[in-house]
Coordinates of C-alpha atoms in Angstrom, one line a residue:
M1 CA 13.3 -15.6 11.0
A2 CA 10.7 -16.9 13.5
L3 CA 10.6 -13.7 15.5
S4 CA 7.4 -11.7 15.5
S5 CA 7.5 -8.0 14.5
T6 CA 8.5 -5.2 16.8
C7 CA 5.0 -3.8 16.3
M8 CA 3.5 -7.0 17.5
Q9 CA 5.7 -7.0 20.6
Q10 CA 5.0 -3.4 21.3
F11 CA 1.2 -3.6 20.8
P12 CA -0.1 -7.0 21.9
A13 CA -3.7 -8.1 21.3
M14 CA -5.6 -5.3 23.1
P15 CA -8.8 -4.7 21.2
K16 CA -10.9 -4.7 24.3
Q17 CA -8.9 -1.9 25.9
F18 CA -9.3 0.3 22.8
R19 CA -13.0 -0.7 22.5
R20 CA -13.9 0.7 25.9
R21 CA -12.6 4.2 25.0
L22 CA -14.9 4.7 22.1
P23 CA -18.0 6.9 22.3
L24 CA -21.3 5.7 21.1
R25 CA -22.2 7.8 18.2
V26 CA -24.7 7.3 15.4
S27 CA -23.9 8.4 11.8
L28 CA -26.0 11.2 10.5
T29 CA -26.2 9.6 7.0
S30 CA -28.6 6.9 5.8
R31 CA -27.6 3.3 5.0
S32 CA -28.9 3.4 1.4
S33 CA -25.3 3.1 0.2
Q34 CA -24.9 -0.3 1.8
E35 CA -27.9 -2.0 0.3
V36 CA -27.0 -5.2 -1.4
E37 CA -28.2 -6.4 -4.7
A38 CA -29.8 -9.8 -5.3
S39 CA -27.3 -12.6 -6.0
P40 CA -27.2 -14.1 -9.5
A41 CA -28.2 -17.8 -9.7
V42 CA -25.1 -19.7 -8.8
N43 CA -24.6 -23.4 -9.7
L44 CA -23.8 -25.4 -6.6
G45 CA -20.8 -26.9 -8.4
R46 CA -19.3 -23.4 -8.7
L47 CA -19.0 -23.4 -4.9
E48 CA -16.8 -26.4 -4.8
P49 CA -13.3 -25.3 -3.6
R50 CA -10.8 -25.3 -6.5
V51 CA -7.8 -26.0 -4.2
E52 CA -6.8 -28.7 -1.8
M53 CA -4.1 -29.4 0.7
E54 CA -1.2 -31.6 -0.4
G55 CA 2.1 -32.0 1.4
G56 CA 1.4 -29.0 3.7
Y57 CA 0.6 -26.6 0.8
W58 CA -2.5 -25.6 -1.0
I59 CA -2.6 -26.5 -4.7
V60 CA -5.2 -26.3 -7.5
K61 CA -7.1 -29.6 -7.9
D62 CA -6.6 -31.7 -11.0
K63 CA -10.1 -31.1 -12.3
F64 CA -9.7 -27.3 -12.2
R65 CA -6.3 -27.1 -14.0
T66 CA -7.6 -26.6 -17.5
G67 CA -7.0 -23.1 -18.7
I68 CA -5.0 -21.9 -15.6
N69 CA -2.6 -19.1 -16.2
P70 CA 1.2 -19.5 -16.4
Q71 CA 1.7 -18.2 -12.8
E72 CA -0.6 -21.0 -11.5
K73 CA 1.4 -23.6 -13.5
L74 CA 4.6 -22.2 -12.0
K75 CA 3.2 -22.7 -8.5
L76 CA 2.2 -26.2 -9.4
E77 CA 5.7 -27.0 -10.6
K78 CA 7.3 -25.9 -7.3
E79 CA 5.7 -24.4 -4.2
P80 CA 7.3 -20.9 -3.8
M81 CA 7.4 -21.1 0.0
R82 CA 9.6 -24.1 -0.1
L83 CA 12.5 -21.7 -0.7
L84 CA 12.0 -20.6 2.9
M85 CA 10.4 -23.5 4.7
D86 CA 12.7 -26.1 3.2
E87 CA 15.7 -23.7 3.3
G88 CA 16.0 -23.8 -0.4
I89 CA 17.0 -20.1 -0.4
K90 CA 20.4 -21.0 1.1
K91 CA 21.2 -23.3 -1.8
L92 CA 19.8 -20.9 -4.3
A93 CA 21.8 -18.0 -2.9
A94 CA 25.0 -20.0 -2.9
T95 CA 24.6 -20.9 -6.6
P96 CA 26.3 -18.7 -9.2
L97 CA 23.8 -16.6 -11.1
D98 CA 24.7 -18.1 -14.5
E99 CA 24.1 -21.6 -13.2
V100 CA 20.7 -20.5 -11.8
E101 CA 19.8 -19.1 -15.1
A102 CA 20.7 -22.3 -17.0
T103 CA 17.4 -24.0 -16.0
K104 CA 13.8 -22.9 -16.2
V105 CA 13.2 -23.8 -12.5
G106 CA 16.2 -21.7 -11.5
K107 CA 15.1 -18.7 -13.6
D108 CA 11.5 -19.0 -12.3
D109 CA 13.0 -19.1 -8.8
I110 CA 14.8 -15.8 -9.1
D111 CA 12.2 -14.0 -11.3
V112 CA 9.0 -15.2 -9.6
R113 CA 9.2 -17.5 -6.6
L114 CA 11.5 -15.2 -4.6
K115 CA 8.7 -12.6 -4.6
W116 CA 7.0 -14.8 -2.0
L117 CA 10.0 -14.0 0.3
G118 CA 9.9 -10.3 -0.6
F119 CA 12.7 -10.2 -3.2
F120 CA 12.0 -8.9 -6.7
H121 CA 14.6 -9.4 -9.5
R122 CA 15.2 -6.2 -11.5
R123 CA 16.1 -8.2 -14.6
K124 CA 15.4 -5.5 -17.1
H125 CA 17.1 -2.5 -15.5
Q126 CA 19.3 -3.9 -12.8
Y127 CA 20.1 -7.4 -13.8
G128 CA 21.3 -9.5 -10.9
R129 CA 20.0 -7.0 -8.4
F130 CA 16.8 -7.3 -6.3
M131 CA 14.3 -5.0 -4.7
L132 CA 13.4 -6.0 -1.1
R133 CA 9.9 -5.2 0.0
L134 CA 9.1 -5.4 3.7
K135 CA 6.0 -6.0 5.8
L136 CA 5.5 -2.9 8.0
P137 CA 2.0 -3.1 9.6
N138 CA 0.5 0.4 10.0
G139 CA 3.7 1.9 8.7
V140 CA 5.2 1.9 12.2
T141 CA 8.9 1.4 12.5
T142 CA 11.8 2.3 14.8
S143 CA 15.1 4.2 14.6
E144 CA 16.9 0.9 15.1
Q145 CA 15.1 -0.7 12.2
T146 CA 15.6 2.3 10.0
R147 CA 19.3 2.4 10.8
H148 CA 19.6 -1.3 10.0
L149 CA 18.0 -0.8 6.6
A150 CA 20.2 2.2 5.9
R151 CA 23.2 -0.1 6.4
V152 CA 21.8 -2.5 3.9
V153 CA 21.3 0.3 1.4
E154 CA 24.7 1.8 2.1
G155 CA 26.4 -1.6 1.3
Y156 CA 25.2 -1.4 -2.3
G157 CA 26.7 2.1 -3.0
S158 CA 25.2 3.8 -6.0
E159 CA 23.1 0.8 -6.8
G160 CA 21.2 1.1 -3.5
C161 CA 18.4 3.4 -2.3
A162 CA 15.1 3.1 -0.5
D163 CA 11.5 4.1 -1.4
I164 CA 8.5 4.6 0.7
T165 CA 5.5 2.9 -1.0
T166 CA 1.8 3.8 -1.2
R167 CA 1.1 1.1 1.4
Q168 CA 3.1 2.6 4.3
N169 CA 6.1 0.3 3.5
W170 CA 9.8 0.2 2.7
Q171 CA 11.3 -1.0 -0.6
I172 CA 15.1 -1.4 -0.6
R173 CA 17.0 -1.5 -3.9
G174 CA 20.3 -3.0 -5.0
V175 CA 20.2 -6.3 -3.2
R176 CA 22.3 -9.2 -4.5
L177 CA 21.3 -12.9 -4.5
P178 CA 24.1 -14.2 -2.3
D179 CA 23.1 -11.7 0.4
I180 CA 19.5 -12.8 0.7
P181 CA 19.8 -15.4 3.5
S182 CA 21.8 -13.0 5.8
I183 CA 19.3 -10.2 5.0
L184 CA 16.4 -12.4 6.1
D185 CA 18.3 -13.3 9.3
G186 CA 19.1 -9.6 9.9
L187 CA 15.5 -8.6 9.5
A188 CA 14.3 -11.2 11.9
A189 CA 16.8 -10.0 14.5
I190 CA 15.3 -6.6 14.6
G191 CA 11.6 -7.6 14.4
L192 CA 11.0 -7.2 10.7
T193 CA 10.0 -9.5 7.9
S194 CA 9.6 -9.4 4.1
L195 CA 7.7 -12.7 3.8
Q196 CA 4.6 -12.9 1.6
S197 CA 4.9 -9.3 0.4
G198 CA 4.7 -10.0 -3.3
M199 CA 2.8 -12.0 -6.0
D200 CA -0.3 -13.9 -4.8
N201 CA -0.1 -12.9 -1.2
V202 CA -1.6 -10.3 1.2
R203 CA 0.1 -7.0 1.0
N204 CA 1.1 -4.8 3.9
P205 CA -1.8 -4.0 6.3
V206 CA -2.5 -0.3 6.2
G207 CA -3.7 1.7 9.2
N208 CA -4.1 5.3 10.4
P209 CA -0.6 6.9 10.4
L210 CA -1.7 8.9 13.4
A211 CA -2.8 5.9 15.4
G212 CA -2.6 6.4 19.1
I213 CA -1.5 10.0 18.9
D214 CA -4.4 11.7 17.2
P215 CA -6.8 13.6 19.5
L216 CA -9.7 12.9 17.1
E217 CA -9.0 9.3 16.2
I218 CA -11.8 6.8 16.3
V219 CA -9.7 3.8 17.2
D220 CA -6.0 2.9 17.4
T221 CA -5.4 0.8 14.4
R222 CA -1.9 -0.4 15.3
P223 CA -2.9 -3.6 17.3
F224 CA -5.3 -4.6 14.5
A225 CA -2.7 -4.1 11.7
S226 CA -0.1 -6.0 13.7
L227 CA -2.5 -8.9 14.4
L228 CA -3.4 -9.1 10.8
S229 CA 0.2 -9.1 9.7
S230 CA 1.2 -11.7 12.2
F231 CA -1.7 -13.9 11.2
V232 CA -0.9 -13.6 7.5
T233 CA 2.7 -14.5 8.0
A234 CA 2.3 -16.9 11.0
N235 CA 4.4 -14.6 13.2
S236 CA 7.0 -14.1 10.4
R237 CA 7.6 -17.9 10.0
G238 CA 5.6 -18.1 6.8
N239 CA 2.0 -19.2 6.4
P240 CA 1.4 -21.7 3.6
S241 CA -2.3 -21.7 4.1
L242 CA -2.4 -18.2 2.6
T243 CA 0.4 -18.2 0.0
N244 CA -1.6 -19.6 -2.9
L245 CA -4.2 -16.9 -3.5
P246 CA -5.5 -16.3 -7.0
R247 CA -3.9 -12.8 -7.0
K248 CA -2.5 -10.2 -4.7
W249 CA -4.8 -8.9 -1.9
N250 CA -4.9 -5.7 0.1
V251 CA -6.3 -4.9 3.6
C252 CA -6.7 -1.8 5.7
V253 CA -8.1 -0.9 9.1
V254 CA -9.7 2.6 9.3
G255 CA -9.1 4.5 12.5
S256 CA -9.7 8.1 11.5
H257 CA -12.5 10.3 10.0
D258 CA -9.9 11.4 7.4
L259 CA -9.7 8.0 5.8
Y260 CA -5.9 8.2 5.4
E261 CA -6.1 4.5 4.8
H262 CA -8.0 4.7 1.4
P263 CA -10.5 2.0 2.3
H264 CA -12.3 2.2 -1.1
I265 CA -9.3 0.8 -3.0
N266 CA -8.6 -2.2 -0.7
D267 CA -9.9 -5.8 -1.1
L268 CA -10.9 -5.8 2.5
A269 CA -11.5 -2.6 4.6
Y270 CA -12.6 -2.4 8.3
M271 CA -14.8 0.6 8.8
P272 CA -15.4 1.5 12.5
A273 CA -19.0 1.1 13.7
N274 CA -20.8 0.4 16.9
K275 CA -23.6 -2.1 17.2
D276 CA -25.8 -2.6 20.3
G277 CA -23.3 -0.9 22.5
R278 CA -20.4 -2.9 21.1
F279 CA -17.5 -1.6 19.1
G280 CA -16.5 -3.2 15.9
F281 CA -16.3 -2.7 12.1
N282 CA -18.5 -2.8 9.1
I283 CA -16.9 -4.5 6.2
L284 CA -16.1 -3.3 2.7
V285 CA -14.7 -5.7 0.0
G286 CA -13.4 -5.8 -3.5
G287 CA -11.6 -2.5 -4.1
F288 CA -8.7 -2.7 -6.6
F289 CA -6.7 -1.3 -9.5
S290 CA -5.6 -3.3 -12.5
P291 CA -4.7 -2.5 -16.2
K292 CA -8.1 -3.7 -17.4
R293 CA -10.4 -2.5 -14.6
C294 CA -10.5 -0.4 -11.4
A295 CA -13.3 -0.8 -8.9
E296 CA -14.2 0.7 -5.5
A297 CA -14.9 -1.6 -2.6
V298 CA -18.5 -2.4 -1.9
P299 CA -20.3 -3.2 1.4
L300 CA -20.4 -6.9 2.4
D301 CA -23.4 -6.1 4.7
A302 CA -21.5 -7.5 7.6
W303 CA -20.3 -6.3 11.0
V304 CA -17.7 -7.9 13.2
S305 CA -16.6 -7.1 16.7
A306 CA -13.0 -6.1 17.5
D307 CA -12.3 -9.6 18.6
D308 CA -13.3 -11.0 15.2
V309 CA -11.0 -8.9 13.0
V310 CA -8.6 -11.7 12.3
P311 CA -11.3 -14.5 12.0
L312 CA -13.2 -12.3 9.4
C313 CA -10.0 -11.7 7.5
K314 CA -9.3 -15.5 7.5
A315 CA -12.8 -16.3 6.3
V316 CA -12.6 -13.8 3.4
L317 CA -9.2 -15.0 2.4
E318 CA -10.2 -18.6 2.5
T319 CA -13.3 -17.8 0.4
Y320 CA -11.1 -16.1 -2.2
R321 CA -8.5 -18.8 -2.1
D322 CA -11.0 -21.6 -2.5
L323 CA -13.3 -20.1 -5.1
G324 CA -11.4 -17.5 -7.0
T325 CA -10.7 -18.0 -10.7
R326 CA -7.2 -18.8 -11.9
G327 CA -7.4 -18.2 -15.6
N328 CA -6.9 -14.7 -17.1
R329 CA -4.7 -12.8 -14.6
Q330 CA -6.6 -9.6 -15.4
K331 CA -9.8 -11.2 -14.1
T332 CA -8.6 -12.9 -10.9
R333 CA -8.8 -10.1 -8.3
M334 CA -11.4 -10.7 -5.6
M335 CA -14.0 -8.3 -7.1
W336 CA -14.3 -10.5 -10.1
L337 CA -15.4 -13.4 -7.8
I338 CA -17.8 -11.0 -6.0
D339 CA -19.3 -10.1 -9.4
E340 CA -19.7 -13.7 -10.4
L341 CA -21.2 -14.9 -7.1
G342 CA -23.2 -11.8 -6.1
I343 CA -22.6 -10.1 -2.8
E344 CA -25.1 -12.2 -0.9
T345 CA -23.6 -15.5 -2.0
M346 CA -20.1 -14.1 -1.3
R347 CA -21.4 -13.1 2.2
K348 CA -22.8 -16.6 2.8
E349 CA -19.5 -18.2 1.8
V350 CA -17.6 -16.0 4.2
E351 CA -20.1 -16.7 6.9
Q352 CA -19.7 -20.5 6.7
R353 CA -16.0 -20.0 7.2
M354 CA -16.4 -18.0 10.3
P355 CA -15.6 -19.9 13.6
Q356 CA -19.2 -19.6 14.8
L357 CA -20.7 -20.0 11.3
K358 CA -22.5 -16.7 11.9
L359 CA -21.9 -13.2 10.5
E360 CA -23.9 -10.3 11.8
R361 CA -25.5 -7.8 9.4
A362 CA -23.9 -4.4 8.9
S363 CA -24.6 -1.8 11.6
P364 CA -26.2 1.6 10.9
E365 CA -24.1 3.1 13.7
E366 CA -21.1 4.1 11.6
L367 CA -18.4 6.1 13.4
V368 CA -16.7 7.8 10.4
E369 CA -18.2 11.2 9.9
K370 CA -19.6 11.6 6.4
K371 CA -18.8 15.3 6.1
W372 CA -15.3 15.8 7.2
E373 CA -12.5 18.0 5.9
R374 CA -9.4 15.8 5.5
R375 CA -6.6 17.2 7.7
D376 CA -3.0 17.7 6.7
Y377 CA -0.6 15.7 8.8
L378 CA 2.5 17.5 7.4
G379 CA 4.0 20.1 9.8
V380 CA 3.6 20.3 13.6
H381 CA 0.4 19.1 15.3
P382 CA -0.5 18.5 18.9
Q383 CA -0.9 14.9 20.1
K384 CA -3.6 13.6 22.4
Q385 CA -0.7 13.2 24.9
S386 CA -0.3 16.6 26.7
G387 CA 3.0 18.3 26.0
F388 CA 3.8 16.3 22.9
S389 CA 3.4 16.9 19.2
F390 CA 4.0 14.9 16.0
V391 CA 5.9 16.4 13.0
G392 CA 5.0 15.3 9.5
L393 CA 7.9 15.5 7.1
H394 CA 7.7 15.7 3.3
V395 CA 9.9 13.1 1.5
P396 CA 10.1 14.2 -2.2
V397 CA 8.4 11.3 -4.2
G398 CA 9.3 8.9 -1.4
R399 CA 13.0 8.4 -2.4
L400 CA 15.8 8.2 0.2
Q401 CA 19.5 7.4 0.3
A402 CA 21.3 5.7 3.1
E403 CA 22.5 9.0 4.5
D404 CA 18.9 10.3 4.7
M405 CA 17.8 7.2 6.6
F406 CA 20.6 7.5 9.1
K407 CA 19.8 11.1 9.8
L408 CA 16.1 10.5 10.1
A409 CA 16.7 7.7 12.6
Q410 CA 18.9 10.0 14.7
L411 CA 16.3 12.8 14.5
A412 CA 13.6 10.4 15.8
E413 CA 15.9 9.5 18.7
D414 CA 17.0 13.0 19.5
Y415 CA 13.6 14.7 19.5
G416 CA 11.0 11.9 19.7
S417 CA 10.8 8.4 21.1
G418 CA 12.8 6.7 18.3
E419 CA 9.6 5.9 16.3
L420 CA 8.9 6.8 12.7
R421 CA 5.6 6.4 10.8
L422 CA 5.4 5.9 7.0
T423 CA 2.3 7.2 5.1
V424 CA 0.6 6.1 1.9
E425 CA 1.6 9.5 0.4
Q426 CA 5.2 8.4 0.7
N427 CA 6.0 10.7 3.7
I428 CA 7.3 10.3 7.2
I429 CA 5.8 11.3 10.6
I430 CA 7.9 11.6 13.7
P431 CA 5.7 11.3 16.8
N432 CA 6.2 12.0 20.5
V433 CA 8.2 15.1 20.2
E434 CA 8.2 17.1 23.4
D435 CA 6.9 20.6 22.7
S436 CA 10.0 22.1 24.4
K437 CA 12.1 20.5 21.7
L438 CA 10.1 21.6 18.6
R439 CA 12.0 24.8 17.9
A440 CA 15.4 23.0 17.9
M441 CA 14.0 20.2 15.8
L442 CA 12.6 22.6 13.2
D443 CA 16.0 24.3 13.0
E444 CA 17.7 21.0 12.0
P445 CA 19.5 21.3 8.6
L446 CA 17.8 18.0 7.5
L447 CA 14.4 19.7 7.7
K448 CA 15.5 22.8 5.9
E449 CA 17.4 21.0 3.2
R450 CA 15.7 17.7 2.5
F451 CA 12.5 16.9 4.4
S452 CA 10.5 20.0 4.9
P453 CA 7.5 20.0 7.3
S454 CA 6.0 22.8 5.1
P455 CA 6.6 21.9 1.5
S456 CA 5.2 23.9 -1.4
T457 CA 1.5 23.4 -2.3
L458 CA 2.0 21.0 -5.2
M459 CA 5.1 19.2 -3.8
K460 CA 2.9 18.4 -0.7
G461 CA 0.5 16.3 -2.8
L462 CA 3.0 14.7 -5.2
V463 CA 3.2 10.9 -5.4
A464 CA 5.2 8.8 -7.9
C465 CA 5.7 5.1 -8.4
T466 CA 9.2 3.6 -9.0
G467 CA 9.0 4.2 -12.8
S468 CA 11.3 2.8 -15.4
Q469 CA 14.5 3.6 -13.5
F470 CA 14.1 0.3 -11.7
C471 CA 10.7 -1.3 -12.6
G472 CA 10.6 -3.6 -15.6
Q473 CA 6.9 -3.0 -16.1
A474 CA 7.0 0.8 -16.1
I475 CA 6.7 2.5 -19.5
I476 CA 8.1 5.9 -18.5
E477 CA 10.4 7.4 -16.0
T478 CA 8.4 8.9 -13.1
K479 CA 10.2 10.2 -10.0
A480 CA 12.8 12.6 -11.4
R481 CA 10.3 13.8 -14.1
A482 CA 7.6 14.4 -11.5
L483 CA 9.9 16.6 -9.4
R484 CA 11.3 18.5 -12.4
I485 CA 7.9 19.2 -14.0
T486 CA 6.3 20.1 -10.6
E487 CA 9.1 22.6 -9.9
E488 CA 8.5 24.2 -13.3
V489 CA 4.8 24.4 -12.8
E490 CA 5.3 26.1 -9.5
R491 CA 7.6 28.6 -11.2
R492 CA 4.8 29.5 -13.6
L493 CA 1.8 29.4 -11.2
T494 CA 0.6 30.3 -7.8
V495 CA -1.5 27.5 -6.5
A496 CA -3.6 28.5 -3.5
K497 CA -5.1 25.2 -2.5
P498 CA -3.7 21.7 -2.3
V499 CA -3.8 19.6 -5.5
R500 CA -2.7 16.0 -5.4
I501 CA -0.8 15.0 -8.5
H502 CA 0.0 11.3 -8.8
W503 CA 2.4 9.7 -11.4
T504 CA 2.4 6.0 -12.3
G505 CA 4.7 4.4 -14.8
C506 CA 2.2 1.9 -16.3
L507 CA -1.3 0.5 -16.3
N508 CA -0.8 -1.3 -13.0
S509 CA -1.2 2.1 -11.3
C510 CA 1.1 1.6 -8.3
G511 CA 1.0 5.3 -8.1
Q512 CA -2.8 5.2 -7.6
V513 CA -3.6 7.9 -10.2
Q514 CA -7.3 7.1 -10.0
V515 CA -7.5 8.6 -6.5
A516 CA -5.6 11.8 -7.4
D517 CA -6.9 15.2 -8.3
I518 CA -4.7 14.9 -11.4
G519 CA -3.4 11.4 -12.3
L520 CA -0.7 10.8 -14.9
M521 CA -0.4 7.2 -16.2
G522 CA 2.5 6.3 -18.3
C523 CA 2.1 5.2 -21.9
L524 CA 3.9 5.3 -25.3
T525 CA 2.7 7.8 -27.9
R526 CA 4.1 9.8 -30.8
N527 CA 5.3 13.4 -30.7
A528 CA 4.7 16.1 -33.2
E529 CA 7.3 14.6 -35.5
G530 CA 5.6 11.2 -35.4
K531 CA 8.4 9.6 -33.3
V532 CA 7.5 7.2 -30.5
C533 CA 8.0 8.8 -27.2
E534 CA 7.1 8.6 -23.5
G535 CA 3.7 10.0 -22.7
V536 CA 0.9 10.0 -20.1
D537 CA -2.9 9.5 -20.0
V538 CA -4.3 12.2 -17.8
Y539 CA -6.9 11.4 -15.2
L540 CA -9.0 14.0 -13.4
G541 CA -11.3 14.2 -10.4
G542 CA -10.2 11.4 -8.1
R543 CA -11.2 12.0 -4.5
I544 CA -10.2 10.6 -1.1
G545 CA -11.8 10.9 2.2
S546 CA -15.5 10.8 3.0
D547 CA -16.6 11.6 -0.6
S548 CA -14.1 9.3 -2.2
H549 CA -14.5 8.2 -5.8
L550 CA -12.2 7.3 -8.7
G551 CA -11.1 9.8 -11.2
E552 CA -11.9 9.5 -14.9
L553 CA -9.8 9.7 -18.1
Y554 CA -9.5 13.3 -19.2
K555 CA -7.0 13.2 -22.0
K556 CA -5.1 10.4 -23.7
A557 CA -1.5 10.0 -24.8
V558 CA 0.0 13.4 -24.0
P559 CA 3.8 13.3 -24.8
C560 CA 5.8 14.0 -21.6
D561 CA 7.6 16.8 -23.4
D562 CA 4.3 18.5 -24.0
L563 CA 2.8 17.9 -20.6
L564 CA 3.9 21.1 -18.9
P565 CA 1.4 23.4 -20.6
V566 CA -1.4 20.9 -20.2
L567 CA -0.9 20.8 -16.4
V568 CA -0.6 24.6 -16.3
D569 CA -3.9 25.0 -18.1
L570 CA -5.6 22.3 -15.9
L571 CA -4.5 24.0 -12.7
V572 CA -5.7 27.4 -13.9
E573 CA -9.0 26.2 -15.3
K574 CA -10.0 23.5 -12.8
F575 CA -8.2 24.4 -9.6
G576 CA -8.1 28.2 -9.5
A577 CA -4.3 28.6 -9.9
L578 CA -3.0 32.1 -10.9
P579 CA -0.4 32.6 -13.6
R580 CA 2.9 34.2 -12.8
F581 CA 5.0 36.2 -15.2
I582 CA 8.8 35.9 -15.6
D583 CA 10.8 39.1 -15.4
D584 CA 14.1 39.9 -17.1
D585 CA 16.0 38.3 -14.2
N586 CA 14.0 35.1 -14.6
E587 CA 12.3 35.5 -11.3
A588 CA 8.7 34.3 -11.1
N589 CA 6.2 37.0 -10.0
E590 CA 2.5 36.6 -9.4
G591 CA 0.4 37.9 -12.3
P592 CA -2.7 40.0 -12.0

């Protein structure tokens, strides 16, 4: 489990090489959007770190333990990373589940602490089974790794499957407790890790899915995402200096004008910018979704060189770890700390944690074009490498079975370089396909039957979280319902332009409904007969790309059984869809 990831081996620290390739280009837009407000008055006592090192781990100081939330108390009772670093996972996995359940510590181990190792007990819907979440920086993986994960899924029969997440990542379902040590060893052997992928840790670093192959990219984000992931996990050995954050934390590195990385919803986002002839990044901080609040990231008024990507990440994380509140879990994400301190005080705290105790102000020379039409990566597209193309494949709501994964791995080997890219829209890109092989690849049954490079207009933009099939927090079933309703909508309408419809099973918004054209958030409501039923709150107007902003609530508590006509009306009225009529043979035809 001490091996670094394949991505890290494949793309070592090369920021200078990538920096030299970049053109010097000044943004055509003003910097008014990055002005910072004055900080509120902050009591100096508030800036005292609330945690301290004890026994190799960070814990909350005695004086700050009043009013901490149950999860913080759980971390005080037993440091979660001890399961790995003291090899407690071997003893836990060898203990019968009923014996583990007999004690509070044991129950907390399997329900909470194992999330630090990437394993999530599905107590409510798959008791005794776990979901495994990986770390896959920039969404880059290999056919060997995909085939290995397929074997894991295959071993669990009907209980097993895999999902692509909205952070370019894999989640594997059906895992049993006794298998966890061997799974961790197996991941390490192929250059993967699942460490620190859940609870109060840094999530998978997101980057441009077209990194290194896009003729129009600004910078190759792969080395940066790999460096960040290796730093966060101490090269997949576990990094206890960053495992006791107040809450989860997301990071992305932007490498494209298309903003495939969704920087505005990350706690830390690196935005490419030149300064005085040097390449680097302007910094955004604080973006997040939660049941009680959603916020877009704001400028930190800071610029770092490519060499300081990891030091800046470390400084921001340490600021959050040291000063973040640990009471109400709904108010512990980093934006709440920014609100309390003010952006300038937050900036000063980050600055004093930088190695040189200095942080340059943001640069006006932004490299991301402000007026840019976001490109579609599905289908066949030429790479920057002459004679090669990448092929974007649609994966319906991100769900795969073992057989699918085996076939995709073989496809990547037969036609590409054995590499696969995962995207935040739950799709897969196969890069490095020789143009002479494209016709044969497109004729493959897998692309005609399962993973189309040219899906229908609404299917193309469909995203769905796990839903109540597996997730204990989800209120409604999402994936199968999303497919079924979308198929029926397409039977009734002709939709000329792409419309992104996102489904999420609960208020946590893993399906990111606030960034969708139409977002559907699970809730409970009552139907026309007054009976409690599954429903959705409908959000409208979320945007991604250069004019990104969060959508707003359009209609509350629509019963799922009544949703179809609501969606049909929305698509006609707001998105220019045309009704079809159904003839006597039940075939859809375009109406006048």
